[in-house]
């Protein structure tokens, strides 16, 4: 099982040799590809060979590229993540509105439930309002309980003046963490033979990752928790490295401990099975053991 999250932060040349990624800097480092789960290219002064990129794609290793500000800006996605991708995509196009809405309702309910649990853990009274929102959720969340819960939730965590659009270290950290979750979900979508554009709920013509945006929702709370306790006054390299390691956090899913990276894999697969079998009881949500 792959487990390493490899971050290349400084000028380097990366190439491929005999199942290893070779990192050429002042010293040469070799990492076996079977160990790599995610490769994050944080510096624009890094060059990669086509041979390495091809091999990373074959092995379903997620590659994330950062811009000149060292923020994730793009990722490498295979055309064919599964041998039966064409069949899977045809099924995806035919997913009924009813089953998509049913699954989305379960996902958004779980998201608010996780937010409520965190506020309750912090002994913040606002958790009771989120409990009411959970009881009020309608099919497809027609009354946007998710949006109302988000406002209450973030204000309870970061203060009544906090907004998600403000230029603050907290928002920079949240956005960075969410982009890691999105990328991890995109990897599993493609690995299971589906495409990221066609979603359950999100339908933004400018978003190539609509489905990933749907599936990541229950995991956002893990980023929120980390940032809440981190209380970043700045968000630079050291803070980013701490946040990246969250993918190696252990959670409970399907009755067993798993690294978050693997839990996302199990969860995404269960979502696709639930859709195709028309059975929401198949969905496997994680539990944070902390």
mmCIF file of C-alpha atoms in Angstrom:
data_model
loop_
_atom_site.group_PDB
_atom_site.id
_atom_site.type_symbol
_atom_site.label_atom_id
_atom_site.label_comp_id
_atom_site.label_asym_id
_atom_site.label_seq_id
_atom_site.Cartn_x
_atom_site.Cartn_y
_atom_site.Cartn_z
ATOM 1 C CA UNK A 1 0.000 0.000 0.000
ATOM 2 C CA UNK A 2 1.379 3.410 -0.946
ATOM 3 C CA UNK A 3 1.718 5.764 2.002
ATOM 4 C CA UNK A 4 4.308 8.446 1.343
ATOM 5 C CA UNK A 5 3.395 12.034 0.578
ATOM 6 C CA UNK A 6 6.484 13.362 -1.192
ATOM 7 C CA UNK A 7 6.971 17.138 -1.350
ATOM 8 C CA UNK A 8 9.584 18.695 -3.630
ATOM 9 C CA UNK A 9 10.117 22.226 -2.309
ATOM 10 C CA UNK A 10 13.387 23.278 -3.975
ATOM 11 C CA UNK A 11 15.006 23.173 -7.398
ATOM 12 C CA UNK A 12 15.363 19.585 -8.582
ATOM 13 C CA UNK A 13 15.273 17.253 -11.555
ATOM 14 C CA UNK A 14 13.051 14.213 -11.239
ATOM 15 C CA UNK A 15 13.377 11.174 -13.452
ATOM 16 C CA UNK A 16 12.513 7.488 -13.516
ATOM 17 C CA UNK A 17 14.789 4.484 -13.243
ATOM 18 C CA UNK A 18 13.953 0.854 -12.499
ATOM 19 C CA UNK A 19 10.767 1.473 -10.467
ATOM 20 C CA UNK A 20 12.299 4.387 -8.579
ATOM 21 C CA UNK A 21 11.741 8.113 -8.745
ATOM 22 C CA UNK A 22 15.180 9.683 -8.766
ATOM 23 C CA UNK A 23 15.407 13.139 -7.186
ATOM 24 C CA UNK A 24 18.513 14.954 -8.351
ATOM 25 C CA UNK A 25 19.503 17.881 -6.164
ATOM 26 C CA UNK A 26 22.814 18.467 -4.387
ATOM 27 C CA UNK A 27 22.409 14.862 -3.377
ATOM 28 C CA UNK A 28 20.600 12.096 -5.251
ATOM 29 C CA UNK A 29 17.613 10.465 -3.543
ATOM 30 C CA UNK A 30 15.730 7.417 -4.790
ATOM 31 C CA UNK A 31 12.166 6.616 -3.743
ATOM 32 C CA UNK A 32 10.405 3.422 -4.839
ATOM 33 C CA UNK A 33 7.186 4.293 -6.654
ATOM 34 C CA UNK A 34 5.229 1.679 -4.704
ATOM 35 C CA UNK A 35 5.693 3.816 -1.584
ATOM 36 C CA UNK A 36 4.363 7.069 -3.069
ATOM 37 C CA UNK A 37 0.734 8.041 -2.654
ATOM 38 C CA UNK A 38 0.941 11.739 -3.573
ATOM 39 C CA UNK A 39 3.711 13.771 -5.182
ATOM 40 C CA UNK A 40 3.455 17.517 -4.502
ATOM 41 C CA UNK A 41 5.649 19.713 -6.698
ATOM 42 C CA UNK A 42 5.792 22.876 -4.603
ATOM 43 C CA UNK A 43 8.460 24.749 -6.585
ATOM 44 C CA UNK A 44 8.269 25.930 -10.190
ATOM 45 C CA UNK A 45 12.028 25.275 -10.410
ATOM 46 C CA UNK A 46 11.436 21.518 -10.671
ATOM 47 C CA UNK A 47 11.719 19.609 -13.944
ATOM 48 C CA UNK A 48 10.282 16.146 -14.577
ATOM 49 C CA UNK A 49 10.917 13.696 -17.386
ATOM 50 C CA UNK A 50 8.082 12.401 -19.541
ATOM 51 C CA UNK A 51 9.082 8.863 -18.581
ATOM 52 C CA UNK A 52 8.492 9.622 -14.908
ATOM 53 C CA UNK A 53 5.155 11.334 -15.544
ATOM 54 C CA UNK A 54 4.004 8.371 -17.610
ATOM 55 C CA UNK A 55 4.940 5.909 -14.878
ATOM 56 C CA UNK A 56 3.321 7.990 -12.147
ATOM 57 C CA UNK A 57 0.104 8.024 -14.171
ATOM 58 C CA UNK A 58 0.168 4.263 -14.741
ATOM 59 C CA UNK A 59 0.515 3.659 -11.006
ATOM 60 C CA UNK A 60 -2.292 6.088 -10.143
ATOM 61 C CA UNK A 61 0.022 8.304 -8.098
ATOM 62 C CA UNK A 62 -1.541 11.711 -7.659
ATOM 63 C CA UNK A 63 0.733 14.532 -8.832
ATOM 64 C CA UNK A 64 -0.112 18.074 -7.687
ATOM 65 C CA UNK A 65 1.627 21.115 -9.150
ATOM 66 C CA UNK A 66 1.898 24.440 -7.312
ATOM 67 C CA UNK A 67 2.124 27.931 -8.770
ATOM 68 C CA UNK A 68 4.776 30.600 -8.130
ATOM 69 C CA UNK A 69 3.126 31.315 -4.754
ATOM 70 C CA UNK A 70 3.461 27.635 -3.811
ATOM 71 C CA UNK A 71 -0.280 27.083 -3.805
ATOM 72 C CA UNK A 72 -1.771 24.011 -5.539
ATOM 73 C CA UNK A 73 -2.852 25.043 -9.031
ATOM 74 C CA UNK A 74 -3.205 21.862 -11.125
ATOM 75 C CA UNK A 75 -2.895 18.106 -11.036
ATOM 76 C CA UNK A 76 -2.079 15.176 -13.276
ATOM 77 C CA UNK A 77 -5.080 13.044 -14.200
ATOM 78 C CA UNK A 78 -5.100 9.916 -16.329
ATOM 79 C CA UNK A 79 -7.473 9.573 -19.272
ATOM 80 C CA UNK A 80 -8.113 5.974 -18.267
ATOM 81 C CA UNK A 81 -7.918 5.213 -14.568
ATOM 82 C CA UNK A 82 -9.547 1.810 -14.990
ATOM 83 C CA UNK A 83 -9.682 -0.850 -17.697
ATOM 84 C CA UNK A 84 -13.454 -0.363 -17.986
ATOM 85 C CA UNK A 85 -13.504 3.437 -17.912
ATOM 86 C CA UNK A 86 -15.692 3.730 -21.012
ATOM 87 C CA UNK A 87 -18.367 1.531 -19.437
ATOM 88 C CA UNK A 88 -18.141 3.360 -16.109
ATOM 89 C CA UNK A 89 -18.495 6.783 -17.757
ATOM 90 C CA UNK A 90 -21.553 5.589 -19.685
ATOM 91 C CA UNK A 91 -23.101 4.496 -16.387
ATOM 92 C CA UNK A 92 -22.158 7.818 -14.821
ATOM 93 C CA UNK A 93 -23.958 9.745 -17.547
ATOM 94 C CA UNK A 94 -27.038 7.604 -16.898
ATOM 95 C CA UNK A 95 -27.122 8.034 -13.116
ATOM 96 C CA UNK A 96 -30.677 9.077 -12.279
ATOM 97 C CA UNK A 97 -31.447 12.429 -10.699
ATOM 98 C CA UNK A 98 -33.190 10.643 -7.848
ATOM 99 C CA UNK A 99 -30.205 8.525 -6.809
ATOM 100 C CA UNK A 100 -27.792 11.459 -7.188
ATOM 101 C CA UNK A 101 -29.997 13.637 -5.009
ATOM 102 C CA UNK A 102 -30.409 10.836 -2.460
ATOM 103 C CA UNK A 103 -26.651 10.337 -2.173
ATOM 104 C CA UNK A 104 -26.042 14.092 -1.990
ATOM 105 C CA UNK A 105 -28.562 14.413 0.841
ATOM 106 C CA UNK A 106 -26.656 11.752 2.792
ATOM 107 C CA UNK A 107 -23.328 13.489 2.153
ATOM 108 C CA UNK A 108 -24.485 16.957 3.196
ATOM 109 C CA UNK A 109 -26.191 15.551 6.304
ATOM 110 C CA UNK A 110 -22.962 13.836 7.299
ATOM 111 C CA UNK A 111 -21.037 17.067 6.741
ATOM 112 C CA UNK A 112 -23.310 19.049 9.084
ATOM 113 C CA UNK A 113 -23.266 16.191 11.589
ATOM 114 C CA UNK A 114 -19.465 16.364 11.709
ATOM 115 C CA UNK A 115 -19.601 20.141 12.185
ATOM 116 C CA UNK A 116 -22.110 19.726 15.010
ATOM 117 C CA UNK A 117 -19.927 17.113 16.715
ATOM 118 C CA UNK A 118 -16.885 19.386 16.597
ATOM 119 C CA UNK A 119 -18.766 22.336 18.093
ATOM 120 C CA UNK A 120 -20.129 20.025 20.783
ATOM 121 C CA UNK A 121 -16.586 18.830 21.502
ATOM 122 C CA UNK A 122 -15.539 22.452 21.940
ATOM 123 C CA UNK A 123 -18.553 23.041 24.229
ATOM 124 C CA UNK A 124 -19.906 25.743 21.925
ATOM 125 C CA UNK A 125 -23.668 26.217 22.243
ATOM 126 C CA UNK A 126 -24.079 26.709 18.496
ATOM 127 C CA UNK A 127 -23.974 22.934 18.106
ATOM 128 C CA UNK A 128 -27.639 22.870 19.111
ATOM 129 C CA UNK A 129 -28.575 25.031 16.137
ATOM 130 C CA UNK A 130 -26.729 22.662 13.817
ATOM 131 C CA UNK A 131 -28.666 19.810 15.404
ATOM 132 C CA UNK A 132 -31.854 21.604 14.392
ATOM 133 C CA UNK A 133 -30.561 22.026 10.846
ATOM 134 C CA UNK A 134 -29.890 18.291 10.625
ATOM 135 C CA UNK A 135 -33.486 17.588 11.583
ATOM 136 C CA UNK A 136 -34.694 20.129 8.999
ATOM 137 C CA UNK A 137 -32.767 18.807 5.998
ATOM 138 C CA UNK A 138 -35.083 18.022 3.098
ATOM 139 C CA UNK A 139 -34.471 15.855 0.073
ATOM 140 C CA UNK A 140 -31.628 17.469 -1.876
ATOM 141 C CA UNK A 141 -31.257 20.084 0.908
ATOM 142 C CA UNK A 142 -33.740 22.345 -0.883
ATOM 143 C CA UNK A 143 -33.731 24.870 1.972
ATOM 144 C CA UNK A 144 -29.908 25.092 1.978
ATOM 145 C CA UNK A 145 -29.361 23.946 5.554
ATOM 146 C CA UNK A 146 -25.740 23.358 4.504
ATOM 147 C CA UNK A 147 -25.199 27.064 3.814
ATOM 148 C CA UNK A 148 -26.892 28.178 7.024
ATOM 149 C CA UNK A 149 -24.891 25.628 9.030
ATOM 150 C CA UNK A 150 -21.625 26.808 7.471
ATOM 151 C CA UNK A 151 -22.211 30.407 8.570
ATOM 152 C CA UNK A 152 -23.060 29.421 12.125
ATOM 153 C CA UNK A 153 -20.207 26.931 12.256
ATOM 154 C CA UNK A 154 -17.396 29.193 11.003
ATOM 155 C CA UNK A 155 -18.545 32.117 13.138
ATOM 156 C CA UNK A 156 -18.536 29.825 16.183
ATOM 157 C CA UNK A 157 -14.991 28.690 15.375
ATOM 158 C CA UNK A 158 -13.327 31.899 14.259
ATOM 159 C CA UNK A 159 -15.554 34.741 15.475
ATOM 160 C CA UNK A 160 -18.633 36.600 14.233
ATOM 161 C CA UNK A 161 -16.582 38.878 11.973
ATOM 162 C CA UNK A 162 -14.963 35.959 10.150
ATOM 163 C CA UNK A 163 -15.829 35.386 6.486
ATOM 164 C CA UNK A 164 -14.441 32.783 4.093
ATOM 165 C CA UNK A 165 -13.584 35.482 1.547
ATOM 166 C CA UNK A 166 -11.295 37.512 3.800
ATOM 167 C CA UNK A 167 -7.569 37.596 3.052
ATOM 168 C CA UNK A 168 -6.426 35.874 6.247
ATOM 169 C CA UNK A 169 -3.899 33.134 7.121
ATOM 170 C CA UNK A 170 -6.827 31.028 8.366
ATOM 171 C CA UNK A 171 -8.521 31.127 4.961
ATOM 172 C CA UNK A 172 -5.245 30.476 3.145
ATOM 173 C CA UNK A 173 -4.731 27.410 5.339
ATOM 174 C CA UNK A 174 -8.316 26.205 4.872
ATOM 175 C CA UNK A 175 -8.106 26.588 1.093
ATOM 176 C CA UNK A 176 -4.779 24.766 0.961
ATOM 177 C CA UNK A 177 -6.100 21.878 3.055
ATOM 178 C CA UNK A 178 -9.307 21.617 1.068
ATOM 179 C CA UNK A 179 -7.315 21.491 -2.179
ATOM 180 C CA UNK A 180 -5.430 18.464 -0.825
ATOM 181 C CA UNK A 181 -8.709 16.703 -0.003
ATOM 182 C CA UNK A 182 -10.122 17.556 -3.426
ATOM 183 C CA UNK A 183 -7.067 16.157 -5.149
ATOM 184 C CA UNK A 184 -7.226 12.944 -3.117
ATOM 185 C CA UNK A 185 -10.906 12.498 -4.059
ATOM 186 C CA UNK A 186 -10.171 13.214 -7.724
ATOM 187 C CA UNK A 187 -7.536 10.495 -7.671
ATOM 188 C CA UNK A 188 -10.084 7.930 -6.461
ATOM 189 C CA UNK A 189 -12.751 9.051 -8.924
ATOM 190 C CA UNK A 190 -10.401 8.482 -11.851
ATOM 191 C CA UNK A 191 -8.965 5.274 -10.368
ATOM 192 C CA UNK A 192 -12.503 3.871 -10.218
ATOM 193 C CA UNK A 193 -13.080 4.654 -13.898
ATOM 194 C CA UNK A 194 -15.258 7.753 -13.611
ATOM 195 C CA UNK A 195 -14.726 11.368 -14.671
ATOM 196 C CA UNK A 196 -14.506 14.323 -12.339
ATOM 197 C CA UNK A 197 -16.702 16.760 -14.280
ATOM 198 C CA UNK A 198 -20.086 15.005 -13.874
ATOM 199 C CA UNK A 199 -21.289 15.352 -10.290
ATOM 200 C CA UNK A 200 -24.125 14.617 -7.914
ATOM 201 C CA UNK A 201 -24.818 18.225 -6.944
ATOM 202 C CA UNK A 202 -22.071 20.646 -7.996
ATOM 203 C CA UNK A 203 -22.639 21.856 -11.541
ATOM 204 C CA UNK A 204 -20.165 24.642 -12.279
ATOM 205 C CA UNK A 205 -19.151 24.833 -15.939
ATOM 206 C CA UNK A 206 -15.799 26.314 -14.879
ATOM 207 C CA UNK A 207 -15.053 23.565 -12.345
ATOM 208 C CA UNK A 208 -13.438 20.449 -13.851
ATOM 209 C CA UNK A 209 -13.728 18.722 -10.463
ATOM 210 C CA UNK A 210 -17.440 18.918 -9.684
ATOM 211 C CA UNK A 211 -17.680 15.313 -8.493
ATOM 212 C CA UNK A 212 -14.608 15.658 -6.297
ATOM 213 C CA UNK A 213 -16.180 18.781 -4.803
ATOM 214 C CA UNK A 214 -19.206 16.661 -3.864
ATOM 215 C CA UNK A 215 -17.332 13.733 -2.397
ATOM 216 C CA UNK A 216 -14.862 15.695 -0.270
ATOM 217 C CA UNK A 217 -17.533 17.440 1.835
ATOM 218 C CA UNK A 218 -17.552 15.123 4.903
ATOM 219 C CA UNK A 219 -13.765 15.362 5.182
ATOM 220 C CA UNK A 220 -13.566 19.162 5.389
ATOM 221 C CA UNK A 221 -14.022 19.019 9.160
ATOM 222 C CA UNK A 222 -10.581 17.411 9.538
ATOM 223 C CA UNK A 223 -8.959 20.439 7.935
ATOM 224 C CA UNK A 224 -11.125 22.765 10.019
ATOM 225 C CA UNK A 225 -10.032 21.054 13.242
ATOM 226 C CA UNK A 226 -6.384 21.211 12.325
ATOM 227 C CA UNK A 227 -6.546 24.907 11.482
ATOM 228 C CA UNK A 228 -8.608 25.720 14.576
ATOM 229 C CA UNK A 229 -5.958 24.289 16.884
ATOM 230 C CA UNK A 230 -3.075 25.565 14.760
ATOM 231 C CA UNK A 231 -4.343 29.174 14.942
ATOM 232 C CA UNK A 232 -1.980 30.278 12.151
ATOM 233 C CA UNK A 233 -0.709 33.851 12.279
ATOM 234 C CA UNK A 234 1.021 33.174 8.951
ATOM 235 C CA UNK A 235 0.725 30.425 6.382
ATOM 236 C CA UNK A 236 4.071 29.590 4.852
ATOM 237 C CA UNK A 237 6.233 26.539 4.174
ATOM 238 C CA UNK A 238 6.343 25.117 7.713
ATOM 239 C CA UNK A 239 2.594 25.421 8.172
ATOM 240 C CA UNK A 240 1.980 23.799 4.787
ATOM 241 C CA UNK A 241 4.183 20.822 5.630
ATOM 242 C CA UNK A 242 2.266 20.236 8.862
ATOM 243 C CA UNK A 243 -1.042 20.416 7.003
ATOM 244 C CA UNK A 244 0.052 18.038 4.250
ATOM 245 C CA UNK A 245 0.741 15.390 6.875
ATOM 246 C CA UNK A 246 -2.954 15.322 7.777
ATOM 247 C CA UNK A 247 -3.435 12.759 5.001
ATOM 248 C CA UNK A 248 -1.487 10.353 7.225
ATOM 249 C CA UNK A 249 -3.865 10.911 10.135
ATOM 250 C CA UNK A 250 -5.680 7.788 11.301
ATOM 251 C CA UNK A 251 -9.477 7.590 11.252
ATOM 252 C CA UNK A 252 -11.995 4.785 11.699
ATOM 253 C CA UNK A 253 -13.818 3.515 8.623
ATOM 254 C CA UNK A 254 -15.622 0.215 8.125
ATOM 255 C CA UNK A 255 -14.758 -0.658 11.726
ATOM 256 C CA UNK A 256 -10.993 -0.417 11.223
ATOM 257 C CA UNK A 257 -8.229 2.137 11.623
ATOM 258 C CA UNK A 258 -7.004 3.543 8.324
ATOM 259 C CA UNK A 259 -4.836 6.408 7.226
ATOM 260 C CA UNK A 260 -7.001 9.217 5.879
ATOM 261 C CA UNK A 261 -5.569 8.685 2.404
ATOM 262 C CA UNK A 262 -6.858 5.115 2.405
ATOM 263 C CA UNK A 263 -10.131 6.045 4.107
ATOM 264 C CA UNK A 264 -10.885 8.387 1.208
ATOM 265 C CA UNK A 265 -10.342 5.460 -1.150
ATOM 266 C CA UNK A 266 -12.742 3.217 0.796
ATOM 267 C CA UNK A 267 -15.343 5.964 1.094
ATOM 268 C CA UNK A 268 -15.305 6.933 -2.593
ATOM 269 C CA UNK A 269 -15.607 3.323 -3.693
ATOM 270 C CA UNK A 270 -18.583 2.873 -1.360
ATOM 271 C CA UNK A 271 -20.288 5.928 -2.866
ATOM 272 C CA UNK A 272 -20.009 4.491 -6.369
ATOM 273 C CA UNK A 273 -21.285 1.112 -5.192
ATOM 274 C CA UNK A 274 -24.210 2.808 -3.431
ATOM 275 C CA UNK A 275 -25.142 4.683 -6.606
ATOM 276 C CA UNK A 276 -24.897 1.671 -8.870
ATOM 277 C CA UNK A 277 -26.730 -0.620 -6.426
ATOM 278 C CA UNK A 278 -29.305 2.084 -5.545
ATOM 279 C CA UNK A 279 -28.598 1.413 -1.859
ATOM 280 C CA UNK A 280 -27.413 4.191 0.475
ATOM 281 C CA UNK A 281 -26.705 1.680 3.264
ATOM 282 C CA UNK A 282 -23.534 0.757 1.346
ATOM 283 C CA UNK A 283 -21.977 4.179 2.006
ATOM 284 C CA UNK A 284 -19.068 4.017 4.437
ATOM 285 C CA UNK A 285 -18.447 7.270 6.285
ATOM 286 C CA UNK A 286 -15.369 7.646 8.471
ATOM 287 C CA UNK A 287 -15.211 8.446 12.154
ATOM 288 C CA UNK A 288 -12.515 10.663 13.604
ATOM 289 C CA UNK A 289 -11.083 8.824 16.588
ATOM 290 C CA UNK A 290 -9.629 11.984 18.127
#
